[in-house]
Amino acid sequence: AQTLTFLAPLIMVPMAVFALGEVLSARRIFGLLLGFAGVLMILGLSTQAGPDALWGAVAGICGAVLIALVQITVRSMTATETTISIALSFTLIVATVAGTTALAGNWVWPLGPALGAVLAAGVFGALNVVLFTESLARAPASAVAPMDYTGLVWALLVDWLLFAQLPGGLGILGSVLITAAALIVVLAPRRSAA
């Protein structure tokens, strides 16, 4: 299911073409597909998933579609709203929804290091929303989409640095492909940027 959420960039690009009128270059399409190939290598998609995995696959695909819809919506909002107003609205909505779920369940208030970790996650999450919104305000959605894949490269680096776990050959090759895809899109000549 988590693997399928990485379909969001592939879903977002055609949405950007139809909803936002973006024009794709062959370079962007190539970068997007190269990044997706890297994702498949890192995650080592298994073909042995049984029938019980169906609901997980459906949830993953639905999650990818929702992520793509949010990204397209944010991109369209940047035409009339500031980055901070979009990020603040998003953060308030998420906080309200999360807060109401805490009232309904067995919420245990985190203490000590756990509280620090929750607060840090909130700060970094809010910073992520601001930076992501700013990226969509300054670049076409089809150019931002392949950057989603770089999250796996960062996860591999953190895994290696903090937990001393090295990726296998496919993980390293996948990281190289994702990095190459991001560079292809970022270093595209201005005339092909859409």
PDB file of C-alpha atoms in Angstrom:
ATOM      1  CA  ALA A   1       0.000   0.000   0.000  1.00  0.00           C
ATOM      2  CA  GLN A   2       2.809   2.419   0.846  1.00  0.00           C
ATOM      3  CA  THR A   3       4.524   1.632  -2.438  1.00  0.00           C
ATOM      4  CA  LEU A   4       1.384   2.556  -4.335  1.00  0.00           C
ATOM      5  CA  THR A   5       1.298   6.026  -2.793  1.00  0.00           C
ATOM      6  CA  PHE A   6       4.384   6.726  -4.904  1.00  0.00           C
ATOM      7  CA  LEU A   7       2.070   6.576  -7.903  1.00  0.00           C
ATOM      8  CA  ALA A   8       0.972  10.113  -6.914  1.00  0.00           C
ATOM      9  CA  PRO A   9       3.577  11.871  -9.078  1.00  0.00           C
ATOM     10  CA  LEU A  10       2.567   9.754 -12.076  1.00  0.00           C
ATOM     11  CA  ILE A  11      -1.093  10.593 -11.434  1.00  0.00           C
ATOM     12  CA  MET A  12      -0.366  14.261 -10.811  1.00  0.00           C
ATOM     13  CA  VAL A  13       1.325  14.891 -14.155  1.00  0.00           C
ATOM     14  CA  PRO A  14      -1.704  14.127 -16.376  1.00  0.00           C
ATOM     15  CA  MET A  15      -3.894  16.040 -13.884  1.00  0.00           C
ATOM     16  CA  ALA A  16      -1.561  19.031 -14.253  1.00  0.00           C
ATOM     17  CA  VAL A  17      -1.865  18.829 -18.032  1.00  0.00           C
ATOM     18  CA  PHE A  18      -5.677  18.737 -17.974  1.00  0.00           C
ATOM     19  CA  ALA A  19      -6.499  20.848 -14.900  1.00  0.00           C
ATOM     20  CA  LEU A  20      -3.711  23.438 -15.095  1.00  0.00           C
ATOM     21  CA  GLY A  21      -2.907  23.440 -18.806  1.00  0.00           C
ATOM     22  CA  GLU A  22       0.736  22.529 -18.246  1.00  0.00           C
ATOM     23  CA  VAL A  23       2.785  21.382 -21.216  1.00  0.00           C
ATOM     24  CA  LEU A  24       5.124  18.453 -20.686  1.00  0.00           C
ATOM     25  CA  SER A  25       8.553  18.104 -22.157  1.00  0.00           C
ATOM     26  CA  ALA A  26      10.023  14.743 -23.058  1.00  0.00           C
ATOM     27  CA  ARG A  27      12.723  15.454 -20.450  1.00  0.00           C
ATOM     28  CA  ARG A  28      10.143  15.736 -17.645  1.00  0.00           C
ATOM     29  CA  ILE A  29       8.339  12.587 -18.725  1.00  0.00           C
ATOM     30  CA  PHE A  30      11.656  10.719 -18.858  1.00  0.00           C
ATOM     31  CA  GLY A  31      12.659  12.044 -15.411  1.00  0.00           C
ATOM     32  CA  LEU A  32       9.308  11.029 -13.935  1.00  0.00           C
ATOM     33  CA  LEU A  33       9.505   7.499 -15.320  1.00  0.00           C
ATOM     34  CA  LEU A  34      13.156   7.138 -14.307  1.00  0.00           C
ATOM     35  CA  GLY A  35      12.297   8.184 -10.756  1.00  0.00           C
ATOM     36  CA  PHE A  36       9.434   5.723 -10.626  1.00  0.00           C
ATOM     37  CA  ALA A  37      11.759   2.919 -11.782  1.00  0.00           C
ATOM     38  CA  GLY A  38      14.057   3.869  -8.906  1.00  0.00           C
ATOM     39  CA  VAL A  39      11.148   3.686  -6.465  1.00  0.00           C
ATOM     40  CA  LEU A  40      10.290   0.186  -7.659  1.00  0.00           C
ATOM     41  CA  MET A  41      13.907  -0.909  -7.196  1.00  0.00           C
ATOM     42  CA  ILE A  42      14.204   0.525  -3.695  1.00  0.00           C
ATOM     43  CA  LEU A  43      10.930  -0.873  -2.496  1.00  0.00           C
ATOM     44  CA  GLY A  44      11.487  -4.218  -4.202  1.00  0.00           C
ATOM     45  CA  LEU A  45       7.880  -4.666  -5.244  1.00  0.00           C
ATOM     46  CA  SER A  46       6.949  -8.235  -4.494  1.00  0.00           C
ATOM     47  CA  THR A  47       4.836 -10.232  -6.890  1.00  0.00           C
ATOM     48  CA  GLN A  48       3.929 -12.668  -4.121  1.00  0.00           C
ATOM     49  CA  ALA A  49       1.218 -10.533  -2.520  1.00  0.00           C
ATOM     50  CA  GLY A  50      -1.805 -12.680  -1.809  1.00  0.00           C
ATOM     51  CA  PRO A  51      -5.510 -11.889  -2.025  1.00  0.00           C
ATOM     52  CA  ASP A  52      -5.430 -10.326   1.459  1.00  0.00           C
ATOM     53  CA  ALA A  53      -3.309  -7.507   0.023  1.00  0.00           C
ATOM     54  CA  LEU A  54      -6.189  -6.324  -2.185  1.00  0.00           C
ATOM     55  CA  TRP A  55      -7.556  -3.844   0.362  1.00  0.00           C
ATOM     56  CA  GLY A  56      -4.076  -2.504   1.030  1.00  0.00           C
ATOM     57  CA  ALA A  57      -3.548  -2.020  -2.707  1.00  0.00           C
ATOM     58  CA  VAL A  58      -6.901  -0.255  -3.074  1.00  0.00           C
ATOM     59  CA  ALA A  59      -6.062   2.010  -0.116  1.00  0.00           C
ATOM     60  CA  GLY A  60      -2.634   2.774  -1.598  1.00  0.00           C
ATOM     61  CA  ILE A  61      -4.090   3.698  -4.987  1.00  0.00           C
ATOM     62  CA  CYS A  62      -6.806   5.843  -3.358  1.00  0.00           C
ATOM     63  CA  GLY A  63      -4.129   7.530  -1.239  1.00  0.00           C
ATOM     64  CA  ALA A  64      -2.043   8.270  -4.350  1.00  0.00           C
ATOM     65  CA  VAL A  65      -5.053   9.808  -6.106  1.00  0.00           C
ATOM     66  CA  LEU A  66      -5.814  11.969  -3.049  1.00  0.00           C
ATOM     67  CA  ILE A  67      -2.191  13.105  -2.777  1.00  0.00           C
ATOM     68  CA  ALA A  68      -2.212  14.065  -6.466  1.00  0.00           C
ATOM     69  CA  LEU A  69      -5.506  15.947  -6.035  1.00  0.00           C
ATOM     70  CA  VAL A  70      -4.112  17.882  -3.064  1.00  0.00           C
ATOM     71  CA  GLN A  71      -0.988  18.791  -5.018  1.00  0.00           C
ATOM     72  CA  ILE A  72      -2.988  19.992  -8.028  1.00  0.00           C
ATOM     73  CA  THR A  73      -5.343  21.950  -5.764  1.00  0.00           C
ATOM     74  CA  VAL A  74      -2.441  23.615  -3.968  1.00  0.00           C
ATOM     75  CA  ARG A  75      -0.834  24.479  -7.316  1.00  0.00           C
ATOM     76  CA  SER A  76      -4.052  26.107  -8.545  1.00  0.00           C
ATOM     77  CA  MET A  77      -4.501  27.983  -5.241  1.00  0.00           C
ATOM     78  CA  THR A  78      -1.070  29.595  -5.592  1.00  0.00           C
ATOM     79  CA  ALA A  79      -2.517  31.797  -8.344  1.00  0.00           C
ATOM     80  CA  THR A  80      -4.647  33.677  -5.814  1.00  0.00           C
ATOM     81  CA  GLU A  81      -3.301  32.814  -2.344  1.00  0.00           C
ATOM     82  CA  THR A  82       0.046  33.283  -0.621  1.00  0.00           C
ATOM     83  CA  THR A  83       2.182  30.351   0.437  1.00  0.00           C
ATOM     84  CA  ILE A  84       1.702  31.165   4.108  1.00  0.00           C
ATOM     85  CA  SER A  85      -2.104  31.401   3.854  1.00  0.00           C
ATOM     86  CA  ILE A  86      -2.291  28.018   2.074  1.00  0.00           C
ATOM     87  CA  ALA A  87       0.056  26.386   4.593  1.00  0.00           C
ATOM     88  CA  LEU A  88      -1.776  27.906   7.559  1.00  0.00           C
ATOM     89  CA  SER A  89      -5.166  26.802   6.236  1.00  0.00           C
ATOM     90  CA  PHE A  90      -3.868  23.281   5.627  1.00  0.00           C
ATOM     91  CA  THR A  91      -2.285  23.102   9.087  1.00  0.00           C
ATOM     92  CA  LEU A  92      -5.429  24.352  10.836  1.00  0.00           C
ATOM     93  CA  ILE A  93      -7.645  21.870   9.002  1.00  0.00           C
ATOM     94  CA  VAL A  94      -5.337  18.959   9.813  1.00  0.00           C
ATOM     95  CA  ALA A  95      -5.010  20.065  13.461  1.00  0.00           C
ATOM     96  CA  THR A  96      -8.795  20.331  13.809  1.00  0.00           C
ATOM     97  CA  VAL A  97      -9.415  16.888  12.329  1.00  0.00           C
ATOM     98  CA  ALA A  98      -6.614  15.321  14.388  1.00  0.00           C
ATOM     99  CA  GLY A  99      -7.819  17.109  17.530  1.00  0.00           C
ATOM    100  CA  THR A 100     -11.355  15.768  17.195  1.00  0.00           C
ATOM    101  CA  THR A 101     -10.057  12.219  16.803  1.00  0.00           C
ATOM    102  CA  ALA A 102      -8.043  12.637  20.006  1.00  0.00           C
ATOM    103  CA  LEU A 103     -11.239  13.522  21.879  1.00  0.00           C
ATOM    104  CA  ALA A 104     -12.961  10.326  20.746  1.00  0.00           C
ATOM    105  CA  GLY A 105     -10.273   7.823  21.664  1.00  0.00           C
ATOM    106  CA  ASN A 106      -7.796   6.728  24.265  1.00  0.00           C
ATOM    107  CA  TRP A 107      -5.404   9.639  23.835  1.00  0.00           C
ATOM    108  CA  VAL A 108      -2.302   9.404  26.003  1.00  0.00           C
ATOM    109  CA  TRP A 109      -0.382  12.662  26.319  1.00  0.00           C
ATOM    110  CA  PRO A 110       3.283  12.107  25.381  1.00  0.00           C
ATOM    111  CA  LEU A 111       5.896  12.960  27.999  1.00  0.00           C
ATOM    112  CA  GLY A 112       9.630  13.587  27.988  1.00  0.00           C
ATOM    113  CA  PRO A 113      11.452  12.579  24.808  1.00  0.00           C
ATOM    114  CA  ALA A 114       8.210  11.416  23.180  1.00  0.00           C
ATOM    115  CA  LEU A 115       6.720  14.902  23.597  1.00  0.00           C
ATOM    116  CA  GLY A 116       9.858  16.416  22.063  1.00  0.00           C
ATOM    117  CA  ALA A 117       9.628  14.013  19.130  1.00  0.00           C
ATOM    118  CA  VAL A 118       5.936  14.865  18.573  1.00  0.00           C
ATOM    119  CA  LEU A 119       6.676  18.599  18.699  1.00  0.00           C
ATOM    120  CA  ALA A 120       9.617  18.214  16.305  1.00  0.00           C
ATOM    121  CA  ALA A 121       7.425  16.211  13.919  1.00  0.00           C
ATOM    122  CA  GLY A 122       4.848  19.012  14.034  1.00  0.00           C
ATOM    123  CA  VAL A 123       7.439  21.713  13.336  1.00  0.00           C
ATOM    124  CA  PHE A 124       9.039  19.771  10.484  1.00  0.00           C
ATOM    125  CA  GLY A 125       5.600  18.869   9.110  1.00  0.00           C
ATOM    126  CA  ALA A 126       4.550  22.525   9.075  1.00  0.00           C
ATOM    127  CA  LEU A 127       7.851  23.504   7.441  1.00  0.00           C
ATOM    128  CA  ASN A 128       7.288  20.779   4.853  1.00  0.00           C
ATOM    129  CA  VAL A 129       3.860  22.214   3.992  1.00  0.00           C
ATOM    130  CA  VAL A 130       5.284  25.727   3.584  1.00  0.00           C
ATOM    131  CA  LEU A 131       8.217  24.602   1.426  1.00  0.00           C
ATOM    132  CA  PHE A 132       6.073  22.284  -0.688  1.00  0.00           C
ATOM    133  CA  THR A 133       3.501  25.023  -1.277  1.00  0.00           C
ATOM    134  CA  GLU A 134       6.276  27.437  -2.222  1.00  0.00           C
ATOM    135  CA  SER A 135       7.699  24.908  -4.689  1.00  0.00           C
ATOM    136  CA  LEU A 136       4.293  24.586  -6.352  1.00  0.00           C
ATOM    137  CA  ALA A 137       3.951  28.372  -6.471  1.00  0.00           C
ATOM    138  CA  ARG A 138       7.280  28.733  -8.274  1.00  0.00           C
ATOM    139  CA  ALA A 139       7.383  25.673 -10.532  1.00  0.00           C
ATOM    140  CA  PRO A 140       4.910  23.673 -12.590  1.00  0.00           C
ATOM    141  CA  ALA A 141       3.406  20.659 -10.827  1.00  0.00           C
ATOM    142  CA  SER A 142       4.937  18.380 -13.465  1.00  0.00           C
ATOM    143  CA  ALA A 143       8.405  19.648 -12.487  1.00  0.00           C
ATOM    144  CA  VAL A 144       7.777  19.205  -8.748  1.00  0.00           C
ATOM    145  CA  ALA A 145       6.326  15.679  -9.094  1.00  0.00           C
ATOM    146  CA  PRO A 146       9.615  13.765  -9.574  1.00  0.00           C
ATOM    147  CA  MET A 147      11.010  15.412  -6.426  1.00  0.00           C
ATOM    148  CA  ASP A 148       8.564  13.340  -4.357  1.00  0.00           C
ATOM    149  CA  TYR A 149      10.677  10.305  -5.140  1.00  0.00           C
ATOM    150  CA  THR A 150      13.751  11.787  -3.457  1.00  0.00           C
ATOM    151  CA  GLY A 151      12.092  11.133  -0.091  1.00  0.00           C
ATOM    152  CA  LEU A 152      13.124   7.498  -0.427  1.00  0.00           C
ATOM    153  CA  VAL A 153      16.755   8.487  -0.961  1.00  0.00           C
ATOM    154  CA  TRP A 154      16.678  10.590   2.201  1.00  0.00           C
ATOM    155  CA  ALA A 155      15.072   7.709   4.108  1.00  0.00           C
ATOM    156  CA  LEU A 156      17.853   5.376   2.964  1.00  0.00           C
ATOM    157  CA  LEU A 157      20.492   7.894   4.079  1.00  0.00           C
ATOM    158  CA  VAL A 158      18.897   8.351   7.500  1.00  0.00           C
ATOM    159  CA  ASP A 159      18.565   4.573   7.854  1.00  0.00           C
ATOM    160  CA  TRP A 160      22.262   4.213   7.066  1.00  0.00           C
ATOM    161  CA  LEU A 161      23.454   7.087   9.280  1.00  0.00           C
ATOM    162  CA  LEU A 162      21.249   6.445  12.316  1.00  0.00           C
ATOM    163  CA  PHE A 163      20.730   2.690  12.248  1.00  0.00           C
ATOM    164  CA  ALA A 164      23.787   1.499  10.294  1.00  0.00           C
ATOM    165  CA  GLN A 165      21.598  -0.411   7.853  1.00  0.00           C
ATOM    166  CA  LEU A 166      22.971  -0.415   4.332  1.00  0.00           C
ATOM    167  CA  PRO A 167      20.652  -0.813   1.361  1.00  0.00           C
ATOM    168  CA  GLY A 168      21.164  -3.699  -1.016  1.00  0.00           C
ATOM    169  CA  GLY A 169      22.271  -3.388  -4.616  1.00  0.00           C
ATOM    170  CA  LEU A 170      18.772  -2.591  -5.844  1.00  0.00           C
ATOM    171  CA  GLY A 171      18.401   0.078  -3.172  1.00  0.00           C
ATOM    172  CA  ILE A 172      21.617   1.779  -4.245  1.00  0.00           C
ATOM    173  CA  LEU A 173      20.721   1.545  -7.944  1.00  0.00           C
ATOM    174  CA  GLY A 174      17.244   2.872  -7.177  1.00  0.00           C
ATOM    175  CA  SER A 175      18.764   5.809  -5.275  1.00  0.00           C
ATOM    176  CA  VAL A 176      20.995   6.612  -8.240  1.00  0.00           C
ATOM    177  CA  LEU A 177      17.998   6.516 -10.612  1.00  0.00           C
ATOM    178  CA  ILE A 178      15.920   8.770  -8.346  1.00  0.00           C
ATOM    179  CA  THR A 179      18.761  11.252  -7.994  1.00  0.00           C
ATOM    180  CA  ALA A 180      19.313  11.218 -11.758  1.00  0.00           C
ATOM    181  CA  ALA A 181      15.599  11.791 -12.346  1.00  0.00           C
ATOM    182  CA  ALA A 182      15.563  14.786 -10.011  1.00  0.00           C
ATOM    183  CA  LEU A 183      18.666  16.244 -11.683  1.00  0.00           C
ATOM    184  CA  ILE A 184      17.173  15.737 -15.155  1.00  0.00           C
ATOM    185  CA  VAL A 185      14.110  17.736 -14.156  1.00  0.00           C
ATOM    186  CA  VAL A 186      15.929  20.416 -12.150  1.00  0.00           C
ATOM    187  CA  LEU A 187      18.669  20.976 -14.729  1.00  0.00           C
ATOM    188  CA  ALA A 188      16.254  21.086 -17.681  1.00  0.00           C
ATOM    189  CA  PRO A 189      16.910  24.066 -19.955  1.00  0.00           C
ATOM    190  CA  ARG A 190      14.506  26.966 -19.377  1.00  0.00           C
ATOM    191  CA  ARG A 191      13.055  26.729 -22.873  1.00  0.00           C
ATOM    192  CA  SER A 192      11.727  23.209 -22.166  1.00  0.00           C
ATOM    193  CA  ALA A 193      10.365  24.114 -18.744  1.00  0.00           C
ATOM    194  CA  ALA A 194       6.592  24.320 -18.724  1.00  0.00           C
TER     195      ALA A 194
END
